[in-house]
Each structure stands twice: as structure tokens, then as C-alpha cells.
């Protein structure tokens, strides 16, 4: 038995025989070609064929892994048409009087190195895409039509590295797991494996493993080659437990969130960006109850532009079709620090300049975000939610700013909808004046993470205090009840989007209180549905 540690990039357990993935022989020979014009024409024809192949692959990926992940093949098409790439190949053909295959291979090496040397992890991962498109062109130039698919029945596929095309062209029913020596968790191959629900490991420094039986533990990043009987039994049991849990939950897809006495509740998903939509749909969430928009800012080196934000919000809205998408405006500060905001050091950041307070002080940033959200509202069922509210004055000022933004859009003939506006209830102040606040807004969503922190005066980030941080504290539960009652009195729908929403020991209590919606991580949607149906 040999245990090799790697990096788990897609969870799950697989047991089976390993098959080393071998590419078709792509060794490119340098051949002298007098007629450069003809080589350039061959290169141009190969680009056309390659793009047609990519269209087919895009359709396959669209069916199997969704639009967002299929988009990589659109990117490949653009790369094939990239001016610098084409210019480099044609230059080599013209100046060195060589065959198109050789010119593509050298261009590929040059661009691959360039991407590899980039600081940015995302750009680095694009080196694999350059290799992918170049290999495709070389294969087409060699008149080889079939993608290399030397996969036998149901195997663990091991490879030095896998390109996105290779990953998606494999028959997912025959692949038990992916194990690669290289590749980052940022790479599309890892993302695709996750979306295909196939366990995957990278950074596995394996030796002679072809044909051997192995266990892939995608959770712990472990490859166990030729496992002992005992180890094997342990993992077979784990795998069976996992399977039956998933099957049981999957049976709940398409079912209502309804108690046995007929009470219904909405179960939505919390997301951090476009990348979470697949999981949201896969788990059959009824909508998005909290889009933490600050992740768009956290993932950037500078303020995201209106256009960048608009595209993200629009993509989410379109993918969710007519389902509700609640976008929370920027909630940074406290534990979420962003360098380019140049915020001062504070003694008490959780009680400092954060969330809506920053937006009201930096109206330029706030307006850009509101413009992006309102523009995206024309493409789906979007609502806006404001975090960390403590007063009526704040909400009145916010609404005034939102009106100004709408007027600007109207003047520019840019379409938008009159979206619903709601607030997070996450401060005791908001709880105590929830009846008054309810008259100003359309809905509430209770942020139990912060509400617990501010009610119990316990820093939610401080591990030493975790024994005291009790979201089941009667004060917190009483507050939730009070907010539901006050919200309903004033015609507001009331949801919960803090972590407590996923606590199934409280689901019955929430339903009894009359909570309208629970918003949880996508992977918890079906578990909460199960809890509701068990009431
Ligand atoms: C909360 O405070 O409960 C909440 C949902 O917001 P966040 O965790 O992003 O602060
Ligand atoms: Mg919060």
C-alpha cells in the first residue's frame, strides 16, 4: 500500500483501477517548406476546423457542466483568433520557411512560457489553455479528426496534466476520478471536475501506478495505491454512506418545502459570485437570498467597474430566470478588509466604518454599484438589500440615492426595473425599530451572524470566545420572533440569511415563528428542505 498526498480540488471518494491517460503522439517535426503561402493557408484552414470542433465541445459542455463552465471553449475560440498568436505563427512560417505545425508548436511554447511567468494565478492557469488550442491546431493540421479518448471502462484517470478540452471530452460515466501531477485549483480542469461531480486531485507525484487499484479521497487530497483490505473496507463503507445520503437528498429535488400540515417556506441560496450559480441550480434552490457582492471587490486589485459588476449581476439574474435574486450591497470592513479602500486602522473594526456606513460616506462607490444592480434588474428578478442598518435616517437617505440613480438611468434611456428594496436586520437597533423600518422597505433578511455578535457582545471572529458565542441564545431567538412579527405587521416578507438558517435543529421553530424564507449555502438547501418536510 502506498499513500500519496496531493491537493483535493474536487470532493468525493472513488475506488477503482488507474489508467494513465496518454495523448496521441503530438511530436512535431520541423520540415522545410518553400511555399509559405500554402502553409499559411493550411494554418488558416486548421483554425476554421478547430473552431468548428470547439462549437461541438461547447454544446457538450453546456449540457453537462452549464453555461459558465462551457464558456472556456468560447475563450479558446477567441484565443485561436488572437492577433498576436496568428502573427507569431505566420512570422515563423514566413521567416524560417517551415511547416505550419512547427510554427504553431514554437508559438505555443513562447506564449505558454509567457503565461506561466505571470504573477496572477488566474493568468498563470491560462498557460494550459494556450497548450490546449495549439495541440488542437497541430492535430487538425495532421488530419487527425478524433480527439484522443483512450479511456477504458470506469477508471481513475491519471495524467501529468489535463486540458479543459480533454477533461470535458471524456465520457463522465467512465471516469471515476482525475489525478494529475500538475494543475492549480484555479484551473478550469479543476472547476470542470467539480461541476461534473468527479473527485479530483492535483499535485500528486505518482510513479508507476498504471493498472493498479487505488482509492481517491478528494476531501483529504489522498491517493492510496493498492490499499490494504482494511483500508479498502473503510473507504467502501464511506462511499456507500455518501451515496445513500446523496440519493436520499436528491429525491427531494423538485419537491416543495412544505410541512406535513401544509405550511410552506422558501429555501434560497447564499452565493458569493457567478461561480456559485451551478451549485445553486443543482441543489434546486428557489432563489438567491443573499448575494454577498463584496466578493466582487475582494477578488479585485481595484474597485470593480460598473460594467464588471453589471455583467456579474446580469449573469446571475439571467441564470436564475424568474427566480428571486437578492443582491446585498457592499458589506466590507470588520473582517473583510480591502487594501485599495485605504480604510484607517480601527480599535474596534466590527463596530467601525463598515458596510452601509462606507457606502454613505463614499457615495461614488455606492452609486456605481446601484447603477450596475439597477441595470441588471432589467434581465431578471432582482431585489436590493442593504447591510448593517441601524436607523430610519439611513434608509431614507439610501432610498433618495437610489432614486437619483434611477433618474440618471432614465435620462440616459437605460432600462431598469422598480426593484424591491430590503434591509438586513443584524443589529439590535434594527430589531428594536423593525416596525418603523418595515414601513420604509419591502423585506427583511435577518443576519444572525452579526446579530448574535452584537447582541451578545462577542466578537464572531475570536476563536477563544467560541464557547460563549451562542446563536441559540434566547435573546437572539426572541429577536428573530420580534422581527418576524413586526415585519408581517407592516407587509414585509422576513427571511434569515445568517448561518442559523441552515441549523436544522431550529427549522421547526422558524417555521412556527412564520419566517418566510431561509437562505443557506447551496449544499444545505436539500438538507433544510428535508427538515421542513419532516415537520
Ligand atoms: C450575517 O451577519 O448573518 C450575514 C449573513 O452577513 P455576513 O455573514 O456576510 O456578515
Ligand atoms: Mg452580516
Coordinates of C-alpha atoms and ligand atoms in Angstrom, one line a residue:
X1 CA 0.0 0.0 0.0
X2 CA 1.3 3.5 -0.8
X3 CA -0.3 6.7 0.4
X4 CA 0.5 9.7 -1.8
X5 CA -0.7 13.1 -0.7
X6 CA -1.8 15.8 -3.2
X7 CA -4.3 18.6 -3.3
X8 CA -8.0 17.8 -3.3
X9 CA -9.7 20.1 -5.9
X10 CA -13.0 18.3 -6.2
X11 CA -14.5 16.4 -3.2
X12 CA -15.8 12.8 -3.2
X13 CA -14.4 9.3 -3.0
X14 CA -13.5 6.9 -5.8
X15 CA -12.2 3.4 -5.8
X16 CA -11.0 1.6 -9.0
X17 CA -8.2 0.9 -11.4
X18 CA -5.9 3.6 -12.5
X19 CA -5.4 4.3 -16.2
X20 CA -2.7 6.6 -17.3
X21 CA -4.0 9.0 -19.9
X22 CA -1.9 9.0 -23.0
X23 CA -2.1 11.7 -25.6
X24 CA -1.9 10.9 -29.2
X25 CA 1.7 11.4 -30.4
X26 CA 1.9 15.1 -30.9
X27 CA 5.6 15.3 -31.5
X28 CA 6.1 18.0 -34.1
X29 CA 8.8 17.7 -36.8
X30 CA 10.4 20.7 -38.4
X31 CA 10.0 20.4 -42.2
X32 CA 11.4 22.9 -44.7
X33 CA 8.6 24.4 -46.8
X34 CA 9.3 26.6 -49.7
X35 CA 5.7 27.6 -50.3
X36 CA 4.9 29.8 -47.2
X37 CA 1.6 30.9 -48.7
X38 CA 0.4 27.3 -48.8
X39 CA 1.4 26.8 -45.2
X40 CA -0.4 29.9 -44.1
X41 CA -3.5 28.7 -45.9
X42 CA -3.2 25.3 -44.1
X43 CA -2.9 27.2 -40.8
X44 CA -5.9 29.3 -41.6
X45 CA -8.0 26.2 -42.6
X46 CA -6.9 24.4 -39.4
X47 CA -8.2 27.4 -37.4
X48 CA -11.5 27.1 -39.0
X49 CA -11.8 23.4 -38.3
X50 CA -10.6 23.8 -34.8
X51 CA -13.3 26.4 -34.1
X52 CA -16.0 24.1 -35.5
X53 CA -14.7 21.4 -33.1
X54 CA -14.9 23.9 -30.3
X55 CA -18.5 24.7 -31.1
X56 CA -19.3 21.0 -30.7
X57 CA -17.4 20.8 -27.5
X58 CA -19.2 23.9 -26.2
X59 CA -22.6 22.3 -26.8
X60 CA -21.5 19.2 -25.0
X61 CA -20.1 21.2 -22.1
X62 CA -23.3 23.3 -22.0
X63 CA -25.4 20.2 -21.5
X64 CA -23.0 18.6 -18.9
X65 CA -21.5 21.4 -16.9
X66 CA -23.5 24.5 -17.6
X67 CA -23.0 27.7 -19.5
X68 CA -20.5 29.4 -17.2
X69 CA -18.1 26.4 -17.4
X70 CA -18.7 25.8 -21.1
X71 CA -17.6 29.4 -21.7
X72 CA -14.0 28.3 -21.7
X73 CA -14.4 26.9 -25.2
X74 CA -15.7 30.3 -26.3
X75 CA -12.5 31.7 -24.9
X76 CA -10.5 29.1 -26.8
X77 CA -12.2 30.2 -30.0
X78 CA -11.1 33.8 -29.2
X79 CA -7.6 32.7 -28.5
X80 CA -7.4 30.9 -31.9
X81 CA -8.3 34.2 -33.5
X82 CA -5.9 36.2 -31.3
X83 CA -4.0 38.6 -33.5
X84 CA -0.6 38.2 -31.7
X85 CA -0.9 34.4 -31.8
X86 CA -1.7 34.4 -35.5
X87 CA 1.0 36.9 -36.3
X88 CA 3.6 34.8 -34.5
X89 CA 2.7 31.6 -36.4
X90 CA 2.7 33.4 -39.7
X91 CA 6.0 35.1 -39.0
X92 CA 7.7 31.8 -38.2
X93 CA 6.3 30.3 -41.4
X94 CA 7.5 33.2 -43.5
X95 CA 10.9 33.8 -42.0
X96 CA 12.0 30.2 -41.2
X97 CA 10.3 28.6 -44.3
X98 CA 8.9 25.8 -42.1
X99 CA 5.7 23.8 -41.9
X100 CA 2.6 25.2 -40.1
X101 CA 2.7 22.5 -37.4
X102 CA 6.2 23.5 -36.3
X103 CA 5.3 27.3 -36.3
X104 CA 2.3 26.6 -34.1
X105 CA 4.4 24.4 -31.7
X106 CA 7.0 27.2 -31.3
X107 CA 4.4 29.9 -30.8
X108 CA 2.7 27.7 -28.3
X109 CA 6.0 27.3 -26.3
X110 CA 6.5 31.1 -26.4
X111 CA 3.0 32.0 -25.2
X112 CA 3.0 29.1 -22.7
X113 CA 6.1 30.5 -21.0
X114 CA 4.8 34.0 -21.1
X115 CA 1.6 33.0 -19.2
X116 CA 3.5 30.7 -16.8
X117 CA 5.7 33.6 -15.7
X118 CA 2.8 35.8 -14.9
X119 CA 2.2 36.7 -11.2
X120 CA -1.5 36.4 -11.3
X121 CA -2.7 32.8 -10.6
X122 CA -5.6 33.1 -12.9
X123 CA -3.4 34.2 -15.8
X124 CA -0.9 31.5 -15.0
X125 CA -3.6 28.9 -15.3
X126 CA -4.3 30.2 -18.9
X127 CA -1.0 28.7 -20.0
X128 CA -2.8 25.3 -20.1
X129 CA -5.3 26.9 -22.5
X130 CA -2.6 28.0 -24.9
X131 CA -1.3 24.5 -25.0
X132 CA -4.8 23.2 -25.4
X133 CA -5.6 25.3 -28.5
X134 CA -2.1 24.7 -30.0
X135 CA -2.4 20.9 -29.6
X136 CA -5.8 21.1 -31.2
X137 CA -4.4 23.0 -34.2
X138 CA -1.4 20.6 -34.6
X139 CA -3.8 17.6 -34.5
X140 CA -6.1 19.2 -37.1
X141 CA -3.1 20.0 -39.3
X142 CA -2.1 16.4 -39.1
X143 CA -5.6 15.4 -40.4
X144 CA -6.4 13.6 -37.2
X145 CA -10.1 14.1 -36.5
X146 CA -10.8 12.2 -33.4
X147 CA -10.0 13.6 -30.0
X148 CA -7.8 11.2 -28.2
X149 CA -10.0 9.3 -25.8
X150 CA -8.2 6.2 -24.7
X151 CA -10.3 5.7 -21.7
X152 CA -11.3 2.2 -20.8
X153 CA -14.3 1.3 -18.7
X154 CA -14.7 3.2 -15.5
X155 CA -11.2 4.1 -14.4
X156 CA -9.4 6.7 -12.3
X157 CA -7.7 8.8 -14.9
X158 CA -4.2 9.8 -14.1
X159 CA -2.2 12.3 -16.2
X160 CA 0.6 14.8 -16.0
X161 CA -2.0 17.5 -16.6
X162 CA -5.3 17.7 -18.3
X163 CA -6.6 20.4 -20.5
X164 CA -10.2 21.7 -20.2
X165 CA -11.0 20.1 -23.6
X166 CA -9.6 16.8 -22.6
X167 CA -11.5 16.9 -19.3
X168 CA -14.8 17.7 -20.8
X169 CA -14.5 15.4 -23.8
X170 CA -14.1 12.3 -21.6
X171 CA -17.2 10.3 -21.0
X172 CA -18.0 11.3 -17.5
X173 CA -19.7 7.9 -16.9
X174 CA -16.4 6.2 -17.4
X175 CA -14.2 8.5 -15.2
X176 CA -14.2 7.7 -11.5
X177 CA -11.7 10.4 -10.6
X178 CA -9.0 12.6 -12.0
X179 CA -5.5 12.6 -10.6
X180 CA -2.9 14.9 -12.1
X181 CA 0.7 15.8 -11.3
X182 CA 0.2 19.4 -12.2
X183 CA -2.6 21.9 -12.4
X184 CA -3.9 24.5 -9.9
X185 CA -7.2 24.6 -8.1
X186 CA -7.9 27.7 -10.1
X187 CA -7.7 25.9 -13.4
X188 CA -10.7 25.2 -15.4
X189 CA -10.0 21.5 -15.3
X190 CA -10.5 21.6 -11.5
X191 CA -13.6 23.7 -11.9
X192 CA -15.0 21.3 -14.5
X193 CA -14.3 18.3 -12.4
X194 CA -16.2 19.8 -9.6
X195 CA -19.1 20.7 -11.8
X196 CA -19.1 17.2 -13.3
X197 CA -19.1 15.9 -9.7
X198 CA -16.0 13.9 -10.2
X199 CA -13.4 13.7 -7.4
X200 CA -10.1 15.2 -8.4
X201 CA -6.6 15.6 -7.1
X202 CA -3.7 17.7 -8.3
X203 CA -0.1 17.9 -7.3
X204 CA 0.1 14.1 -6.9
X205 CA 3.7 13.0 -7.5
X206 CA 2.9 9.4 -8.6
X207 CA 5.2 6.8 -10.1
X208 CA 4.4 3.5 -11.7
X209 CA 0.7 3.3 -11.0
X210 CA -0.8 2.3 -14.3
X211 CA -3.4 -0.5 -13.9
X212 CA -3.2 -0.6 -10.1
X213 CA -6.2 -0.4 -7.8
X214 CA -6.4 2.8 -5.8
X215 CA -8.6 4.9 -3.7
X216 CA -9.0 8.6 -4.4
X217 CA -10.1 10.7 -1.4
X218 CA -10.9 14.1 -2.9
X219 CA -11.8 15.5 0.5
X220 CA -8.4 14.8 2.1
X221 CA -6.3 15.1 -1.1
X222 CA -5.2 11.5 -0.9
X223 CA -4.3 8.8 -3.4
X224 CA -4.0 5.3 -1.8
X225 CA -2.4 2.9 -4.2
X226 CA -3.0 -0.9 -3.7
X227 CA -4.8 -0.3 -0.4
X228 CA -4.8 -3.0 2.3
X229 CA -8.1 -4.9 2.8
X230 CA -8.9 -2.9 6.0
X231 CA -8.4 0.5 4.3
X232 CA -10.4 -0.6 1.3
X233 CA -13.3 -1.7 3.5
X234 CA -13.2 1.6 5.4
X235 CA -13.5 3.5 2.2
X236 CA -16.1 1.3 0.6
X237 CA -18.3 2.0 3.7
X238 CA -17.6 5.7 3.4
X239 CA -18.5 5.7 -0.2
X240 CA -21.7 3.8 0.4
X241 CA -22.7 6.2 3.2
X242 CA -22.0 9.1 0.9
X243 CA -24.0 7.6 -1.9
X244 CA -27.1 6.9 0.2
X245 CA -27.0 10.3 1.7
X246 CA -26.9 12.0 -1.7
X247 CA -29.5 9.7 -3.2
X248 CA -31.8 10.4 -0.4
X249 CA -31.4 14.2 -0.7
X250 CA -31.6 14.1 -4.5
X251 CA -35.0 12.6 -4.2
X252 CA -36.1 15.9 -2.7
X253 CA -35.2 17.8 -5.8
X254 CA -38.3 19.3 -7.4
X255 CA -40.3 18.8 -4.2
X256 CA -41.9 21.6 -2.2
X257 CA -40.6 23.0 1.0
X258 CA -43.8 22.1 2.9
X259 CA -44.5 20.7 6.3
X260 CA -46.9 17.8 6.8
X261 CA -49.6 20.2 7.9
X262 CA -49.2 22.3 4.8
X263 CA -47.1 25.2 5.8
X264 CA -44.7 26.4 3.1
X265 CA -41.4 28.3 3.3
X266 CA -38.9 29.4 0.6
X267 CA -35.4 28.0 0.7
X268 CA -32.9 30.1 -1.1
X269 CA -29.1 30.0 -1.5
X270 CA -26.3 32.3 -0.3
X271 CA -23.8 32.9 -3.0
X272 CA -20.5 34.9 -3.4
X273 CA -20.5 35.2 -7.1
X274 CA -21.3 33.8 -10.6
X275 CA -19.3 30.7 -9.9
X276 CA -21.9 29.5 -7.3
X277 CA -24.9 29.5 -9.7
X278 CA -24.3 26.0 -10.9
X279 CA -24.4 24.7 -7.3
X280 CA -27.4 26.8 -6.6
X281 CA -29.4 25.3 -9.5
X282 CA -28.0 21.8 -8.9
X283 CA -29.4 21.9 -5.4
X284 CA -32.7 23.2 -6.5
X285 CA -32.7 26.5 -4.5
X286 CA -35.8 28.6 -5.0
X287 CA -33.8 31.7 -5.5
X288 CA -30.8 33.6 -4.1
X289 CA -31.5 35.0 -0.7
X290 CA -28.0 36.7 -0.3
X291 CA -25.5 37.6 -3.0
X292 CA -22.5 38.8 -1.0
X293 CA -21.5 41.3 -3.6
X294 CA -18.4 42.3 -1.6
X295 CA -16.6 39.2 -3.1
X296 CA -16.5 41.1 -6.4
X297 CA -14.5 43.7 -4.6
X298 CA -12.4 41.3 -2.6
X299 CA -11.3 39.4 -5.7
X300 CA -10.1 42.6 -7.4
X301 CA -7.0 44.8 -7.2
X302 CA -9.1 47.9 -7.7
X303 CA -12.7 49.0 -7.5
X304 CA -14.7 46.8 -9.9
X305 CA -16.1 48.9 -12.7
X306 CA -19.8 49.4 -13.3
X307 CA -19.5 47.2 -16.3
X308 CA -17.8 44.3 -14.4
X309 CA -20.4 44.4 -11.7
X310 CA -23.3 44.7 -14.2
X311 CA -22.1 41.6 -16.1
X312 CA -21.8 39.6 -12.8
X313 CA -25.3 40.7 -11.6
X314 CA -26.9 40.2 -15.1
X315 CA -25.3 36.7 -15.4
X316 CA -26.8 35.7 -12.0
X317 CA -30.2 37.2 -12.8
X318 CA -30.4 35.5 -16.2
X319 CA -29.3 32.1 -14.9
X320 CA -31.9 32.2 -12.2
X321 CA -34.6 33.2 -14.8
X322 CA -37.7 34.5 -12.9
X323 CA -36.4 33.3 -9.5
X324 CA -35.7 35.9 -6.9
X325 CA -32.1 37.2 -6.7
X326 CA -31.4 39.4 -3.6
X327 CA -28.2 41.3 -4.1
X328 CA -26.7 42.8 -0.9
X329 CA -24.8 46.0 -1.5
X330 CA -21.1 46.1 -0.5
X331 CA -20.5 44.8 3.1
X332 CA -16.8 45.4 3.8
X333 CA -15.0 46.5 6.8
X334 CA -14.6 44.5 10.0
X335 CA -13.1 41.1 9.0
X336 CA -13.4 41.9 5.3
X337 CA -10.5 44.3 4.6
X338 CA -9.7 45.6 1.2
X339 CA -6.4 47.4 0.7
X340 CA -7.5 49.8 -2.1
X341 CA -10.3 51.3 0.1
X342 CA -7.5 52.8 2.2
X343 CA -9.5 52.4 5.4
X344 CA -8.0 53.6 8.6
X345 CA -6.9 51.1 11.2
X346 CA -9.6 51.0 13.9
X347 CA -9.5 49.8 17.5
X348 CA -13.0 48.2 17.1
X349 CA -13.4 47.4 13.4
X350 CA -16.6 45.3 13.9
X351 CA -18.2 48.4 15.3
X352 CA -16.4 50.7 12.9
X353 CA -16.6 52.1 9.4
X354 CA -18.2 49.2 7.6
X355 CA -20.9 48.1 5.2
X356 CA -23.6 50.8 4.5
X357 CA -21.6 53.3 6.5
X358 CA -18.8 53.2 3.9
X359 CA -21.4 53.5 1.1
X360 CA -23.0 56.5 2.7
X361 CA -19.6 58.2 3.2
X362 CA -18.3 57.2 -0.3
X363 CA -21.4 57.8 -2.4
X364 CA -19.4 57.5 -5.7
X365 CA -18.7 53.8 -4.9
X366 CA -22.3 53.2 -3.8
X367 CA -23.8 54.9 -6.9
X368 CA -21.6 52.8 -9.2
X369 CA -22.9 49.7 -7.5
X370 CA -26.5 50.8 -7.6
X371 CA -26.3 51.7 -11.3
X372 CA -24.9 48.2 -12.0
X373 CA -27.6 46.4 -10.0
X374 CA -30.4 48.5 -11.4
X375 CA -29.2 48.0 -15.0
X376 CA -29.0 44.2 -14.4
X377 CA -32.5 44.3 -12.9
X378 CA -33.9 44.5 -16.5
X379 CA -32.7 40.9 -17.0
X380 CA -34.3 39.0 -14.2
X381 CA -36.0 39.2 -10.8
X382 CA -33.5 41.3 -8.7
X383 CA -34.0 42.9 -5.3
X384 CA -31.5 45.1 -3.5
X385 CA -30.6 44.6 0.2
X386 CA -28.7 47.0 2.4
X387 CA -26.5 45.7 5.3
X388 CA -25.9 46.9 8.8
X389 CA -28.8 49.3 9.1
X390 CA -29.4 51.0 12.4
X391 CA -31.7 53.9 11.7
X392 CA -34.6 55.3 9.7
X393 CA -32.5 58.2 8.5
X394 CA -30.1 55.8 6.9
X395 CA -32.8 54.0 4.9
X396 CA -34.4 57.3 3.9
X397 CA -31.0 58.6 2.6
X398 CA -30.3 55.3 0.8
X399 CA -33.7 55.4 -0.9
X400 CA -33.0 59.0 -2.0
X401 CA -29.7 58.0 -3.6
X402 CA -31.4 55.0 -5.3
X403 CA -34.0 57.5 -6.8
X404 CA -31.2 59.7 -8.0
X405 CA -29.5 56.8 -9.7
X406 CA -32.8 55.7 -11.3
X407 CA -33.3 59.3 -12.6
X408 CA -29.9 59.2 -14.2
X409 CA -30.6 55.9 -15.9
X410 CA -34.0 57.2 -17.1
X411 CA -32.3 60.3 -18.6
X412 CA -29.8 58.0 -20.4
X413 CA -32.6 55.7 -21.6
X414 CA -31.1 52.7 -19.9
X415 CA -33.8 50.2 -18.9
X416 CA -34.2 49.1 -15.2
X417 CA -37.0 47.7 -13.1
X418 CA -38.5 49.2 -10.0
X419 CA -36.8 46.7 -7.8
X420 CA -37.8 45.7 -4.3
X421 CA -35.6 47.2 -1.6
X422 CA -34.9 45.4 1.7
X423 CA -32.6 45.5 4.6
X424 CA -30.5 43.2 6.7
X425 CA -31.6 43.0 10.3
X426 CA -28.3 42.4 12.0
X427 CA -28.1 45.0 14.8
X428 CA -30.2 45.1 17.9
X429 CA -31.1 48.7 17.0
X430 CA -32.7 47.5 13.8
X431 CA -34.6 44.8 15.7
X432 CA -36.0 47.3 18.2
X433 CA -37.2 49.7 15.5
X434 CA -38.2 46.9 13.0
X435 CA -41.8 48.1 12.9
X436 CA -40.8 51.6 11.8
X437 CA -38.2 50.2 9.4
X438 CA -40.8 47.9 8.0
X439 CA -42.8 50.8 6.8
X440 CA -39.9 52.0 4.7
X441 CA -38.9 48.8 3.0
X442 CA -40.2 45.8 1.2
X443 CA -38.5 43.0 3.1
X444 CA -36.1 42.0 5.9
X445 CA -33.4 39.4 6.0
X446 CA -32.0 38.6 9.4
X447 CA -28.3 38.3 9.5
X448 CA -27.9 36.1 12.6
X449 CA -24.1 36.0 12.4
X450 CA -23.8 39.7 13.2
X451 CA -27.0 39.9 15.2
X452 CA -25.5 37.3 17.6
X453 CA -22.2 39.1 17.8
X454 CA -23.8 42.5 18.6
X455 CA -26.5 41.1 20.9
X456 CA -24.1 39.0 23.0
X457 CA -21.2 41.5 22.6
X458 CA -19.0 38.7 21.4
X459 CA -16.6 39.1 18.5
X460 CA -17.6 36.4 16.0
X461 CA -14.0 36.2 14.7
X462 CA -12.5 35.4 18.1
X463 CA -12.0 31.7 18.4
X464 CA -11.2 32.0 22.1
X465 CA -14.8 33.1 22.7
X466 CA -16.5 30.4 20.6
X467 CA -17.8 28.7 23.8
X468 CA -19.7 31.9 24.6
X469 CA -20.9 32.7 21.0
X470 CA -24.3 31.0 21.2
X471 CA -26.7 31.9 18.4
X472 CA -29.3 29.7 20.2
X473 CA -29.3 32.3 23.0
X474 CA -32.9 33.1 24.0
X475 CA -32.2 36.8 23.3
X476 CA -31.3 36.1 19.7
X477 CA -34.3 33.8 19.2
X478 CA -36.7 36.3 20.8
X479 CA -35.3 39.0 18.5
X480 CA -35.9 36.9 15.4
X481 CA -39.5 36.3 16.6
X482 CA -40.0 40.0 17.1
X483 CA -38.6 40.9 13.7
X484 CA -41.0 38.4 12.0
X485 CA -44.0 39.9 13.8
X486 CA -43.1 43.5 13.1
X487 CA -42.2 42.7 9.5
X488 CA -45.5 41.0 8.9
X489 CA -47.4 43.8 10.6
X490 CA -46.0 46.2 8.0
X491 CA -46.3 43.9 5.0
X492 CA -42.6 42.9 4.8
X493 CA -41.5 39.4 4.0
X494 CA -39.0 38.1 6.5
X495 CA -36.1 35.8 5.8
X496 CA -33.0 34.6 7.6
X497 CA -29.7 34.5 5.8
X498 CA -27.2 34.0 8.6
X499 CA -25.7 30.6 9.3
X500 CA -28.5 29.9 11.7
X501 CA -30.8 29.4 8.8
X502 CA -29.1 26.1 8.0
X503 CA -29.3 24.9 11.6
X504 CA -31.9 22.1 11.1
X505 CA -32.5 21.8 14.9
X506 CA -34.2 25.2 14.6
X507 CA -36.1 24.7 11.4
X508 CA -39.3 23.9 13.1
X509 CA -39.0 26.9 15.4
X510 CA -38.5 29.2 12.4
X511 CA -41.5 27.8 10.6
X512 CA -43.6 28.1 13.8
X513 CA -42.5 31.8 14.0
X514 CA -43.7 32.4 10.5
X515 CA -40.3 33.0 8.8
X516 CA -41.0 33.3 5.1
X517 CA -37.6 32.3 3.7
X518 CA -34.4 30.6 4.8
X519 CA -31.3 31.3 2.8
X520 CA -28.4 28.9 3.2
X521 CA -25.2 27.6 1.4
X522 CA -26.3 25.8 -1.8
X523 CA -25.2 22.4 -0.4
X524 CA -27.6 22.9 2.5
X525 CA -30.7 23.6 0.5
X526 CA -31.9 20.0 0.3
X527 CA -31.0 19.3 3.9
X528 CA -33.1 22.2 5.1
X529 CA -35.9 21.0 2.7
X530 CA -35.7 17.6 4.3
X531 CA -36.0 19.2 7.8
X532 CA -39.1 21.3 6.7
X533 CA -40.8 18.2 5.2
X534 CA -40.1 16.3 8.4
X535 CA -42.1 18.8 10.5
Ligands
LIG1 C1 -24.9 37.8 8.9 O1 -24.3 38.7 9.5 O2 -25.6 36.9 9.4 C2 -24.8 37.8 7.4 C3 -25.5 37.0 6.7 O3 -23.8 38.6 6.9 P1 -22.3 38.3 6.8 O4 -22.1 36.9 7.4 O5 -21.8 38.4 5.4 O6 -21.7 39.4 7.7
LIG2 MG1 -23.5 40.5 8.5

